[in-house]
Amino acid sequence: MPQEAGDDPATMVPTSDDPYLVRGNVTLSDGDGNLIERGTRYTLCRCGHSGNKPFCDNSHVLAGFTAP
Ligand code: FES
């Protein structure tokens, strides 16, 4: 039986000293449950320096972020 598009599990992969790569049908919401965006591909900030949180804007490069 074929799976529906929304049945595939999403994945979230930390990259070496770079953002999280998220793939799959994902709904992003803030801490209050308000919708940010629905999509299938994201790069999410893990350094805390992005000016466009929760998304990575490559500020991690200038900040010299290194993953713990
Ligand atoms: S990980 Fe890229 S701006 Fe934070």
XYZ file of C-alpha atoms and ligand atoms in Angstrom:
72
model
C 0.000 0.000 0.000
C 1.582 3.314 -1.024
C 2.234 5.806 1.707
C 0.701 9.237 1.711
C 3.163 12.107 1.383
C 2.666 13.017 5.039
C 3.444 9.506 6.305
C 7.200 9.742 5.910
C 8.948 10.590 9.148
C 10.790 13.879 9.258
C 14.505 13.878 9.910
C 16.646 16.440 11.691
C 20.380 16.113 11.237
C 23.020 18.258 12.934
C 25.837 19.102 10.552
C 29.408 19.677 11.586
C 29.601 23.253 12.952
C 26.616 24.210 10.764
C 22.806 24.313 11.089
C 20.324 21.508 11.595
C 19.037 20.103 8.316
C 15.347 19.209 8.528
C 13.657 17.159 5.824
C 10.089 15.879 5.635
C 6.620 17.324 5.987
C 7.144 19.661 8.911
C 5.072 22.343 10.575
C 7.165 24.889 12.440
C 5.483 26.695 15.296
C 6.682 29.000 18.036
C 6.611 28.269 21.742
C 2.985 29.447 21.935
C 1.884 27.115 19.132
C 1.600 29.856 16.506
C 2.348 28.684 12.984
C 5.664 29.879 11.580
C 5.728 27.895 8.375
C 4.896 24.544 6.776
C 7.385 23.012 4.424
C 9.614 20.089 3.596
C 13.178 21.482 3.783
C 14.678 23.742 6.409
C 18.022 24.769 7.775
C 17.524 25.702 11.405
C 19.931 27.780 13.458
C 21.773 25.947 16.193
C 24.355 28.607 16.991
C 21.998 31.272 18.381
C 23.413 34.060 16.193
C 20.917 34.082 13.314
C 19.116 37.349 12.620
C 16.278 35.307 11.103
C 15.538 32.695 13.783
C 14.592 29.922 13.720
C 16.286 29.743 10.328
C 20.009 29.765 9.666
C 21.240 32.900 7.902
C 24.904 31.813 7.898
C 25.772 34.049 10.858
C 27.388 30.964 12.375
C 30.310 31.468 10.000
C 31.106 34.990 11.249
C 30.458 33.898 14.832
C 32.951 31.062 14.491
C 30.406 28.563 15.804
C 31.741 25.145 16.650
C 29.443 22.331 17.670
C 29.887 20.966 21.186
S 23.508 27.911 12.600
Fe 23.607 29.266 10.944
S 23.098 31.168 11.794
Fe 23.017 29.807 13.447
